[in-house]
Coordinates of C-alpha atoms in Angstrom, one line a residue:
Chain Y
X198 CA 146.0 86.5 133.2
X199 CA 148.5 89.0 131.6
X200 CA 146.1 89.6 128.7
X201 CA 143.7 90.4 131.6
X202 CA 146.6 92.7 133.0
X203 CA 147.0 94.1 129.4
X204 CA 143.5 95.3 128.8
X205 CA 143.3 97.1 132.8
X206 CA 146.3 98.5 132.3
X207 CA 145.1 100.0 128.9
X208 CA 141.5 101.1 130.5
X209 CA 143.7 103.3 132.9
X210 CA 146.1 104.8 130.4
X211 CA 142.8 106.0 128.5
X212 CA 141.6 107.7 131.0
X213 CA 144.5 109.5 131.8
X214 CA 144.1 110.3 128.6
X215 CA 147.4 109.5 127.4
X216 CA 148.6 109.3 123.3
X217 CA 150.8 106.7 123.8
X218 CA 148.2 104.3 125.5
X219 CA 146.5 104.3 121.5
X220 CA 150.1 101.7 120.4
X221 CA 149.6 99.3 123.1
X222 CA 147.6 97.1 121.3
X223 CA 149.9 97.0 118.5
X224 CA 152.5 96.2 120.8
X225 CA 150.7 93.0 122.9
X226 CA 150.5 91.7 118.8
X227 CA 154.2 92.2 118.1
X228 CA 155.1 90.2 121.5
X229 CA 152.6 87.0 120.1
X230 CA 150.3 87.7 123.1
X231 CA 147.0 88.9 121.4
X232 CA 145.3 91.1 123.0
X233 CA 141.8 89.1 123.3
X234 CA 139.7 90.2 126.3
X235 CA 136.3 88.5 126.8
X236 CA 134.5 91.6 124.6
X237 CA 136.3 91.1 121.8
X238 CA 133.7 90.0 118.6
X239 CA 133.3 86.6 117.2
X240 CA 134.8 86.1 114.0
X241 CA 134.3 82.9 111.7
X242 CA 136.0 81.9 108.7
X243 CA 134.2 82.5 104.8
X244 CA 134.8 81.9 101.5
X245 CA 133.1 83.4 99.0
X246 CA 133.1 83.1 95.3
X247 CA 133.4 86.8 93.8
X248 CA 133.7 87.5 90.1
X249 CA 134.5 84.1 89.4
X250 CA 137.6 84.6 92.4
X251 CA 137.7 82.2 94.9
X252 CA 138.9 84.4 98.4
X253 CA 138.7 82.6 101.7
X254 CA 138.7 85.3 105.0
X255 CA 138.1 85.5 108.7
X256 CA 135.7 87.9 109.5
X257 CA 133.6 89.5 112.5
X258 CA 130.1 87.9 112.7
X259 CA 128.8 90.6 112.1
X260 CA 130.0 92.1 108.6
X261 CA 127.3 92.5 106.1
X262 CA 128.5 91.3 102.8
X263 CA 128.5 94.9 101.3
X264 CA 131.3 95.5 104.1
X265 CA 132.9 92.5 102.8
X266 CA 132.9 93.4 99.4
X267 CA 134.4 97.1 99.9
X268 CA 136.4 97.0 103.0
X269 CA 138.2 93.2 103.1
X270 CA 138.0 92.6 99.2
X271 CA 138.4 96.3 98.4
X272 CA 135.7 96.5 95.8
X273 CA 134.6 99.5 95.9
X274 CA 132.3 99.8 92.9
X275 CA 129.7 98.3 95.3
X276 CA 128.0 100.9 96.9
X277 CA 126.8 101.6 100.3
X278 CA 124.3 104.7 100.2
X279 CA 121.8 104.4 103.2
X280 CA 122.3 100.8 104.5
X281 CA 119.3 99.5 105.4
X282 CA 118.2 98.2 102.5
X283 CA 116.2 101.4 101.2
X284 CA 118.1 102.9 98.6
X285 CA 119.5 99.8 96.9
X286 CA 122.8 101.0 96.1
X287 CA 124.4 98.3 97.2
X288 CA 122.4 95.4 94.4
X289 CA 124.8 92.8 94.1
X290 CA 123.9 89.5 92.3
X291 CA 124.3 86.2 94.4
X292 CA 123.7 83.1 93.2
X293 CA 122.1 84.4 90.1
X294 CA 119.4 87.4 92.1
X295 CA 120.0 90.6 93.1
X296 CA 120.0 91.3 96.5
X297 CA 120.7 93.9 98.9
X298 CA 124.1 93.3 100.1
X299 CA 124.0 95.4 103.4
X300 CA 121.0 93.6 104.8
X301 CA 123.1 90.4 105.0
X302 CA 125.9 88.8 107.1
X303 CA 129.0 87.8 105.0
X304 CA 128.7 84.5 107.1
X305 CA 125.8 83.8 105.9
X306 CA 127.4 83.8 102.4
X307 CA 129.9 80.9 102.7
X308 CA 130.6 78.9 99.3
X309 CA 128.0 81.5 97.7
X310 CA 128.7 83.0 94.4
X311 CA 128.8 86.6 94.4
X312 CA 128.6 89.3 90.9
X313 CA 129.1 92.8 91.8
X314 CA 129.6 95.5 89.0
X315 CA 133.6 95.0 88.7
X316 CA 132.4 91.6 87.8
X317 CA 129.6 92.5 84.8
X318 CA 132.1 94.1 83.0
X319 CA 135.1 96.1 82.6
X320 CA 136.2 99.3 80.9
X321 CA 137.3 97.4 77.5
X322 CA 134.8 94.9 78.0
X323 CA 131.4 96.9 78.9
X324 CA 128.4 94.5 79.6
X325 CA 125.3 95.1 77.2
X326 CA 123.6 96.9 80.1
X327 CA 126.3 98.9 81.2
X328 CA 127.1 100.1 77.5
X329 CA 123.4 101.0 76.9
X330 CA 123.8 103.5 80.3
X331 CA 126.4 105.3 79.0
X332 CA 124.4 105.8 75.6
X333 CA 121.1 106.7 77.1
X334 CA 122.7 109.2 80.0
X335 CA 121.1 106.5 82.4
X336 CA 123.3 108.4 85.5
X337 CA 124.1 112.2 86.6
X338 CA 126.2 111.7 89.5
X339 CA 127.2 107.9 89.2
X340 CA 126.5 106.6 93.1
X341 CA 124.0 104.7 92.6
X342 CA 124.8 103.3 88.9
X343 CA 126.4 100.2 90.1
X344 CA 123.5 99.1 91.6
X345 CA 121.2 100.4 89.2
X346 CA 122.7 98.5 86.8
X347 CA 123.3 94.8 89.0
X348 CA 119.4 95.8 89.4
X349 CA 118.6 96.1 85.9
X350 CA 120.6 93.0 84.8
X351 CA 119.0 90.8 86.9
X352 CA 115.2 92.5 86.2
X353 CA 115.5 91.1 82.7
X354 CA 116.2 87.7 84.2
X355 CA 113.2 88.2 86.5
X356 CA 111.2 88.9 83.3
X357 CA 112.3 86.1 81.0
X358 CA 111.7 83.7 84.0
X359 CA 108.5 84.7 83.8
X360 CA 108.6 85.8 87.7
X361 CA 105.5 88.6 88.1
X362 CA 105.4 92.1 89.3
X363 CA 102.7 94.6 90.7
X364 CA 102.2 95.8 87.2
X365 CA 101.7 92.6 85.7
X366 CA 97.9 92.5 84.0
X367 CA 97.8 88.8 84.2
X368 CA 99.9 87.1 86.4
X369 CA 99.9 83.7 84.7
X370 CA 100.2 84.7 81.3
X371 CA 103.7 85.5 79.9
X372 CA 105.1 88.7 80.8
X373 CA 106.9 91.4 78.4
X374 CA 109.4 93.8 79.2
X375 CA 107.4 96.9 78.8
X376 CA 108.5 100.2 80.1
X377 CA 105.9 99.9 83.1
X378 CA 107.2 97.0 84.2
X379 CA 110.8 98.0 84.5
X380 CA 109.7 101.1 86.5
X381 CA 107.6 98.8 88.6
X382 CA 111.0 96.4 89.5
X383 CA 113.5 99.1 90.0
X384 CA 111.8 100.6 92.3
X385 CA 114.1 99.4 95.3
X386 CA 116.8 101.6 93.3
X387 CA 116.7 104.8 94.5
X388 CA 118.3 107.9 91.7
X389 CA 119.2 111.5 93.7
X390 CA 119.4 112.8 90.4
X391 CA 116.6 111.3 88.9
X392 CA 117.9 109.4 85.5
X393 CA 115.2 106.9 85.8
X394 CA 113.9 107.4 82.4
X395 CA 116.8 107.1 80.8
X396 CA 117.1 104.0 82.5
X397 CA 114.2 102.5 81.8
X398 CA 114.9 103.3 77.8
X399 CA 118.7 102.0 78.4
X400 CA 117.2 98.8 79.8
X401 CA 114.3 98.8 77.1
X402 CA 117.3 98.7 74.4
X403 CA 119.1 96.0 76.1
X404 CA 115.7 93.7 75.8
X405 CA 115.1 94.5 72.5
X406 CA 118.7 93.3 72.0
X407 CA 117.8 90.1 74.2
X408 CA 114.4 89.5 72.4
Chain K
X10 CA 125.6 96.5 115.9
X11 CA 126.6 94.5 119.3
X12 CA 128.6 91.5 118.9
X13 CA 127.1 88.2 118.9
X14 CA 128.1 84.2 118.0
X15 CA 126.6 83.1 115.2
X16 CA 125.7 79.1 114.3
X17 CA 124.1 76.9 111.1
X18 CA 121.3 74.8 112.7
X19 CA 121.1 71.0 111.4
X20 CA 117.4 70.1 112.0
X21 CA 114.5 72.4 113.0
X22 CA 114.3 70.5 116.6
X23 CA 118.3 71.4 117.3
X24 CA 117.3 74.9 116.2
X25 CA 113.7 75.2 118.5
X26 CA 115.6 73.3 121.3
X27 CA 119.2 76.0 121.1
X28 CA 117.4 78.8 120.4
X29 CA 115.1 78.0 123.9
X30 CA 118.0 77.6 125.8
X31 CA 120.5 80.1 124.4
X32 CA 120.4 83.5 126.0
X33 CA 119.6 86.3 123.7
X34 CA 119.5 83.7 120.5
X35 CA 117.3 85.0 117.7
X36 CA 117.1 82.9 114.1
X37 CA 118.2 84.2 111.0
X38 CA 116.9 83.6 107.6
X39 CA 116.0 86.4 105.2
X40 CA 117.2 88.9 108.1
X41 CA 115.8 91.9 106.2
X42 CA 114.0 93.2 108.8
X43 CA 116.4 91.2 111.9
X44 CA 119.7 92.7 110.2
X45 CA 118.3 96.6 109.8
X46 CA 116.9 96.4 113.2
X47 CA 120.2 95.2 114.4
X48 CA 122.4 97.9 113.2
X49 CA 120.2 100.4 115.1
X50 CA 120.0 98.1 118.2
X51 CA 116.5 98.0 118.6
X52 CA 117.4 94.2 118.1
X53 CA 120.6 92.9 120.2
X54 CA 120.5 89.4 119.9
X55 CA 123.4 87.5 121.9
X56 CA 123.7 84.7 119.3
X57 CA 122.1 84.1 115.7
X58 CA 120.6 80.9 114.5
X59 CA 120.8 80.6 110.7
X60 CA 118.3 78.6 109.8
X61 CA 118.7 78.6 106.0
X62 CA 119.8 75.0 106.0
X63 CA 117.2 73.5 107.1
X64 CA 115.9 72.6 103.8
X65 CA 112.4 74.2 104.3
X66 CA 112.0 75.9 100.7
X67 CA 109.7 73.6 99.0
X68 CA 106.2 74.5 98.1
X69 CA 104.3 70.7 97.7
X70 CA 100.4 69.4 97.2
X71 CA 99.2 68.6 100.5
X72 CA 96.8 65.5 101.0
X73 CA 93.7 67.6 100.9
X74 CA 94.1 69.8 97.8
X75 CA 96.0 72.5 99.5
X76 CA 99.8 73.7 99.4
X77 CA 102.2 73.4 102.1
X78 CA 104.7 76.2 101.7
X79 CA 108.3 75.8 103.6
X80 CA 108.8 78.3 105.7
X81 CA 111.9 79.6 104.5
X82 CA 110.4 80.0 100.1
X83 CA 111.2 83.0 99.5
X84 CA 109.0 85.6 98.7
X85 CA 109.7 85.7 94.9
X86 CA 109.4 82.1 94.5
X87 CA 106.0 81.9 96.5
X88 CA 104.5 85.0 94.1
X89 CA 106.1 83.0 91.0
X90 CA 104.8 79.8 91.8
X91 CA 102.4 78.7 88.9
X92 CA 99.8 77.3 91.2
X93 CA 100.0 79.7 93.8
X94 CA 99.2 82.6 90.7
X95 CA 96.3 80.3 89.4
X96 CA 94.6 79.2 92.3
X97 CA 95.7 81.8 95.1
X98 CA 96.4 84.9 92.9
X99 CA 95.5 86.7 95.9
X100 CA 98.6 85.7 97.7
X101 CA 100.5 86.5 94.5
X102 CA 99.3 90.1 94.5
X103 CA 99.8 90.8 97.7
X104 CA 103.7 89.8 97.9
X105 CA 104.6 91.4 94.3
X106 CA 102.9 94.6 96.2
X107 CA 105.5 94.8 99.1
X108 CA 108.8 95.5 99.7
X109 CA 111.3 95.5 96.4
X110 CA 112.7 92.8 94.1
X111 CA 115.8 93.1 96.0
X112 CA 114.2 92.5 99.4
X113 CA 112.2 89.8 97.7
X114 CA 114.4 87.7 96.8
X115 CA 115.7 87.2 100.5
X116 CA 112.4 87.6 102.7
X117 CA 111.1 84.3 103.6
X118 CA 107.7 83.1 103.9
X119 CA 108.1 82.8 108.1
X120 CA 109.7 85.6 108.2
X121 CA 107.6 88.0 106.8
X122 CA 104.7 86.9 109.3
X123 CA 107.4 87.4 111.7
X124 CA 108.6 91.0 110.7
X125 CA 107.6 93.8 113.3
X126 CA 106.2 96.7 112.9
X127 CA 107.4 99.7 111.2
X128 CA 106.0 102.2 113.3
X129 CA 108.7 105.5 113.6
X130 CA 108.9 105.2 117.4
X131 CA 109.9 101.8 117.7
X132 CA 112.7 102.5 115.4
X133 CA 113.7 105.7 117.5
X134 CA 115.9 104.3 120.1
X135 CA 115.5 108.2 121.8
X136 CA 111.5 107.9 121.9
X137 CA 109.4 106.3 124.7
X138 CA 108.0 103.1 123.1
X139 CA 106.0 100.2 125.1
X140 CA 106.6 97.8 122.1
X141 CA 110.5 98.0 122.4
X142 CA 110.7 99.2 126.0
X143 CA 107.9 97.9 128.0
X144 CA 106.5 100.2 130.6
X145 CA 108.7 103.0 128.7
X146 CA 105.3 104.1 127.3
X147 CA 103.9 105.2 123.8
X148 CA 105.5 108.6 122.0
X149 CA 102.9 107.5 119.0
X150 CA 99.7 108.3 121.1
X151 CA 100.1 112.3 120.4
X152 CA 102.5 111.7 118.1
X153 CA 103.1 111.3 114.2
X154 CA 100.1 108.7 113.8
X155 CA 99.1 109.0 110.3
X156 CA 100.5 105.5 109.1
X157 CA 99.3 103.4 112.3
X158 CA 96.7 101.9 113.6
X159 CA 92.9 102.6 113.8
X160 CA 91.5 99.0 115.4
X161 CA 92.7 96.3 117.6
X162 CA 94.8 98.9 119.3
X163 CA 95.2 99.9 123.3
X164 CA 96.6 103.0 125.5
X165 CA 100.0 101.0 125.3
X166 CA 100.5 100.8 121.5
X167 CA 99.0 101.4 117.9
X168 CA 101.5 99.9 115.8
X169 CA 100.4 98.2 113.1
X170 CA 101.7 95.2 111.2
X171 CA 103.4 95.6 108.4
X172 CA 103.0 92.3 105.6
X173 CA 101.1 92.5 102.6
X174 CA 101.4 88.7 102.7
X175 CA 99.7 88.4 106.0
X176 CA 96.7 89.8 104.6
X177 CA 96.6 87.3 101.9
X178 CA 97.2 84.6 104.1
X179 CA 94.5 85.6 106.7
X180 CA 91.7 85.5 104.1
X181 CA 92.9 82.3 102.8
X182 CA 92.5 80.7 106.3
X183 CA 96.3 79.7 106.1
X184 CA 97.5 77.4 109.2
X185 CA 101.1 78.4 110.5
X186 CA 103.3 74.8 111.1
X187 CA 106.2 75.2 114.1
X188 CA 108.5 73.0 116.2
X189 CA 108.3 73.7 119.7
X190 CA 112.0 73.2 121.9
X191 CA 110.6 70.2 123.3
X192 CA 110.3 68.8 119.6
X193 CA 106.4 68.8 119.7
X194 CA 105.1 70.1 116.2
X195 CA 101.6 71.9 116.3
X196 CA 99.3 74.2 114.2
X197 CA 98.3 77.6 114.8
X198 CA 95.7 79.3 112.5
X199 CA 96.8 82.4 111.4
X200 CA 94.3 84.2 112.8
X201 CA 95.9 83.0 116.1
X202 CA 99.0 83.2 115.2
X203 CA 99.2 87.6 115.9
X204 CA 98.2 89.1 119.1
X205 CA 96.8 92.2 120.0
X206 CA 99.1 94.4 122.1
X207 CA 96.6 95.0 124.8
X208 CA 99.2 95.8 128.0
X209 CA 102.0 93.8 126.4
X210 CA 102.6 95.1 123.0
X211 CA 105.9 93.6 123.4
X212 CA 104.5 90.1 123.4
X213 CA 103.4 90.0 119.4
X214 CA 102.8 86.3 118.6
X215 CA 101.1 83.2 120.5
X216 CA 104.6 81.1 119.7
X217 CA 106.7 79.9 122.3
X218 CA 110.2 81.0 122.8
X219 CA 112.7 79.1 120.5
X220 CA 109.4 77.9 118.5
X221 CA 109.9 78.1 114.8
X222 CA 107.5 78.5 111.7
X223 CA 108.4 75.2 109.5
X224 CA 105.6 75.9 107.1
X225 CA 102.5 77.6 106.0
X226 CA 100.0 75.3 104.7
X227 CA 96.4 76.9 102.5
X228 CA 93.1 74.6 102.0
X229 CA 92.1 73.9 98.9
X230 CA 91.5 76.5 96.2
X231 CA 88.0 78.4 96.7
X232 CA 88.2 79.7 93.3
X233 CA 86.6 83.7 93.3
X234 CA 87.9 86.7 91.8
X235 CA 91.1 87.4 93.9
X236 CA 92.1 91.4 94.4
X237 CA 94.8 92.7 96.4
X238 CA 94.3 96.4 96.6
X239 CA 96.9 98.6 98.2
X240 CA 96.9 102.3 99.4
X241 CA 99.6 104.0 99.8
X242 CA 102.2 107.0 99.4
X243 CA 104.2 106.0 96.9
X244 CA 103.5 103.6 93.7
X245 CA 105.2 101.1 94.5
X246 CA 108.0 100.1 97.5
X247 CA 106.0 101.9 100.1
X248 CA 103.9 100.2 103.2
X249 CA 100.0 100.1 103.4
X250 CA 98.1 102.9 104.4
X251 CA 95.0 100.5 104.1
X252 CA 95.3 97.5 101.9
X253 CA 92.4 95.1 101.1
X254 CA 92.7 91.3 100.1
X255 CA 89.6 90.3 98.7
X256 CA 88.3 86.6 97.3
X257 CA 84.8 87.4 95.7
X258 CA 82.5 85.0 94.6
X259 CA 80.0 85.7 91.4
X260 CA 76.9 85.8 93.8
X261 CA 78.9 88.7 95.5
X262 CA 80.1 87.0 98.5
X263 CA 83.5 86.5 99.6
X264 CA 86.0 87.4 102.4
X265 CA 88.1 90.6 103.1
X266 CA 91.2 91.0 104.7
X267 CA 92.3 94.3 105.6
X268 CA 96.1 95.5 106.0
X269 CA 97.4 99.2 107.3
X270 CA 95.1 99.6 109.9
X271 CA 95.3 96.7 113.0
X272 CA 98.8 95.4 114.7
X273 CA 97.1 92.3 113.3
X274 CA 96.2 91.2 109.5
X275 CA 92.4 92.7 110.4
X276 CA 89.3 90.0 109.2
X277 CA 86.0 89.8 110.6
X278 CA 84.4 87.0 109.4
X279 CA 81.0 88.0 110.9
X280 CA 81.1 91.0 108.4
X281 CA 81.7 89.3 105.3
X282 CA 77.8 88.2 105.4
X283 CA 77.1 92.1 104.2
X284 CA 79.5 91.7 101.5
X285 CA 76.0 91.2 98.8
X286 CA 74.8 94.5 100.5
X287 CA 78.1 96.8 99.2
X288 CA 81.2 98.2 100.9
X289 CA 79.2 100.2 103.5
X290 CA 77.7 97.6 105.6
X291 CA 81.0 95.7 105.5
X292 CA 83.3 98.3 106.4
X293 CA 81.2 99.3 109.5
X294 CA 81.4 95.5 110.6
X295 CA 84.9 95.7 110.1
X296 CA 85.5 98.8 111.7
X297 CA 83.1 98.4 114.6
X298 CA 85.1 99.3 117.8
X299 CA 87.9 101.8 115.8
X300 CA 89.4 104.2 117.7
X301 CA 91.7 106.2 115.2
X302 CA 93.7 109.3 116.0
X303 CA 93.0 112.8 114.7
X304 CA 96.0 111.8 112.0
X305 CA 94.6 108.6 110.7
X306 CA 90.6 108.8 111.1
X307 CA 91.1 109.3 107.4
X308 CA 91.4 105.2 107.1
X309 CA 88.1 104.3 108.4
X310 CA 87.0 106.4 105.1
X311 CA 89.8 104.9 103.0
X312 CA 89.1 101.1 103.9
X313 CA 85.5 101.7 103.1
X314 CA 85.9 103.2 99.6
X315 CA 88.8 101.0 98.9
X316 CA 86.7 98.2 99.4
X317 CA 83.7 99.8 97.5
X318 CA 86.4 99.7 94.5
X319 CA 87.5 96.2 95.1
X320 CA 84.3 94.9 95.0
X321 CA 83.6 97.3 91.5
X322 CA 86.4 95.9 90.1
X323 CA 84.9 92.2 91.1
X324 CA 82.2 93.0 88.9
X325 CA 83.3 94.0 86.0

């Protein structure tokens, strides 16, 4: 009832128009009477495994797992550049594939392992691929790197697992990591400023390294 | 995005029987397509079903020399799948040819029969659009119509669907598996499975509500040179402008399924018999009935000659 009494009470002060009405909230928390009208979104607990770091939260149904990453975890090399899936700044690896993390729910993510770029490598430490971008320029402006490079990690897995791509001459023999065939898989990795060449030879380098 | 409950389902019947019952319910598995629609509200769902428990991701032998392929394999896996690229290669091509590796790797087999269209104005929440908003009308008739449909369309709609897989699946004479609400199992053809819009364009499959896609099962292998030709924009992450999925046999005969054109993956059996006699005689079967816009007449043309290439490339 007084929560009920709470949320009217607020409705009116808002359309009065009144500053002070924006503390309210705040103040129903401090009292231990949360403010929880009937609207207010469904939030379920989830654990998720990033980087090797086990964190456990309670969030609204409907945070995508990009969200998750950058706004709860605050991992913010994750990018979110159009968010729906088209640019593919956002590649994180799950469970060993890359995926787009802002075209799923966090929730649907509980237990699941999660590698974003923070967790390839670090600054002393650079991961293969991540070393081989800086040599060959593979980036101009930066925004979409850590997905380009999540991306391109995971493409040589795709390769050596022998999974096939719309390049591929024959689909049931075994497949090499030509230059065609990385253009071909990155293409869900959209570069504003256009390195892609340069990462197509960084990623060439890092299978030759692999081979 | 509008608030709604989420739940894991536990068997295939529990998650038929919620979904019928539970207002504004909607499964989840990939949610490629669900999850982007979502955040621009053209889908609200109440309440989500996730469905990736249900332990449908195995692709097995079925009695008859076939494969039975769980409705939630992913679409890498299916492409990957050593039998599927030696004895459907068609089906193989076709997925490899959509979306990206990222999307991929979450799109499920179900679910990318299930996806909807990607026609502009049924993403516009500002446009009229009979699909989304039945009655509303159609903003595409008049409209931007250069990617949509030529055939199977009416005065209410001319989306087209968008899978590559579909069209694989449809020459292949796949059979769709569900579970109805009531616990019932059945099997729907897939040329069954898609409906024309007609006056409901917002009414896209013959399932049931709460009905779900357990599995797609093929026949045996038919052996054939298997092509899946696509036209499009871009190299490579773009949708169809036409695409053909061919199975050609060395006498020359063979099926074609044609994609970018139909709401529906477009086959006419009946036109196949002209497939000896070259593209021309096939495409007009196929094509028998169009009635394209001034923006995408250019199809009828495009299936014709792609075709006339696919089968070129057959023989050589």
């Amino acid at each position: 009832m007084s929560d009920h009494a709470d949320l009217e009470f607020s409705r009116r002060s808002i359309l009065v128009g009144g500053a002070a009405t924006v503390a309210l909230p705040a103040i129903a928390h401090a009292e231990g009477a949360p403010v929880r009208a009937a609207s207010e979104p469904p939030t379920l607990p989830v654990s998720l495994e990033v980087n090797g770091q086990r964190h456990n939260l309670q969030l609204d149904t409907r945070t995508t797992l990009l969200d998750a990453l950058r706004e709860h975890l605050h991992l913010t090399g994750t990018k979110k550049g159009c968010d729906h899936g088209q640019c593919g700044a956002c590649t994180v690896i799950v469970d060993g594939r890359r995926i787009n993390s802002c075209l799923t729910l966090a929730v649907m993510h509980d237990g699941d392992k999660v590698t974003t770029i923070e967790g390839l490598g670090t600054p002393d430490r650079l991961h293969p691929m991540q070393a081989a971008f800086i040599k060959h320029d593979g980036y101009q402006c930066g925004y979409c790197t850590p997905g380009q490079i999540c991306s391109a990690v995971a493409v040589l897995g795709e390769i050596e697992a022998g999974i096939p791509s719309h390049v591929t001459d024959d689909i049931t023999a075994t497949i090499r990591p030509t230059n065609m065939e990385m253009r071909e898989r990155m293409s869900g990795n959209i570069c504003r400023c256009g390195a892609y060449s340069n990462i197509a030879e960084a990623m060439a380098e890092v299978a030759g390294e692999q081979a | 995005m509008r608030p709604f409950t989420y739940e894991r389902a536990a068997t295939a019947k529990d998650a038929a029987a919620r979904a019928a019952r539970t207002p504004g319910a909607k499964f989840i598995a990939g949610g490629t397509n669900l999850l982007d629609l979502m955040k621009i509200e053209v889908e609200t769902p109440a309440h989500l079903i996730d469905v990736n428990g249900l332990g449908f991701d195995r692709i097995e032998p079925t009695a008859d020399g076939g494969l039975r392929i769980g409705a939630l394999v992913r679409n890498t896996d299916l492409a990957a799948d050593m039998r599927v690229r030696r004895d459907y290669a068609l089906l193989s091509r076709a997925l490899v040819a959509g979306a990206s590796g990222q999307l991929r790797n979450k799109a499920t087999t179900a679910g990318n029969l299930l996806q909807r269209t990607r026609c502009p104005y049924f993403y516009d929440t500002n446009q009229p659009c009979n699909k989304r908003k039945p009655g509303s009308g159609c903003a595409a008739i008049g409209g931007f119509s250069r990617p949509l449909g030529v055939i199977g369309v009416s005065e209410e709609c001319i989306a087209t669907h968008p899978s590559d897989m579909a069209i694989a699946m449809r020459a292949l004479d796949a059979t769709v598996e569900t579970v109805k609400p009531d616990g019932t199992a059945r099997s729907v053809p897939i040329a069954d499975l898609h409906r024309l819009p007609g006056t409901t364009p917002q009414i896209e499959t013959a399932l049931d509500d709460g009905e779900l896609i357990t599995a797609v099962t093929l026949p045996k292998p038919i052996g054939g040179t298997h092509i899946y030709h696509k036209v499009r924009d871009r190299a490579s992450y773009a949708f169809a402008l036409v695409s053909i999925g061919a199975i050609i046999q060395k006498d020359g005969s063979g099926r074609v399924a044609v994609g970018g054109i139909a709401p529906k993956p477009w086959r006419v059996e009946a036109a196949e018999a002209a497939m000896p006699g070259g593209a021309r005689a096939v495409a007009d079967g196929l094509l028998a009935g169009a009635r394209p816009t001034q923006e995408n007449g250019f199809k009828l043309t495009l299936v014709e000659r792609t075709l006339g290439a696919v089968m070129a490339q057959a023989r050589a």
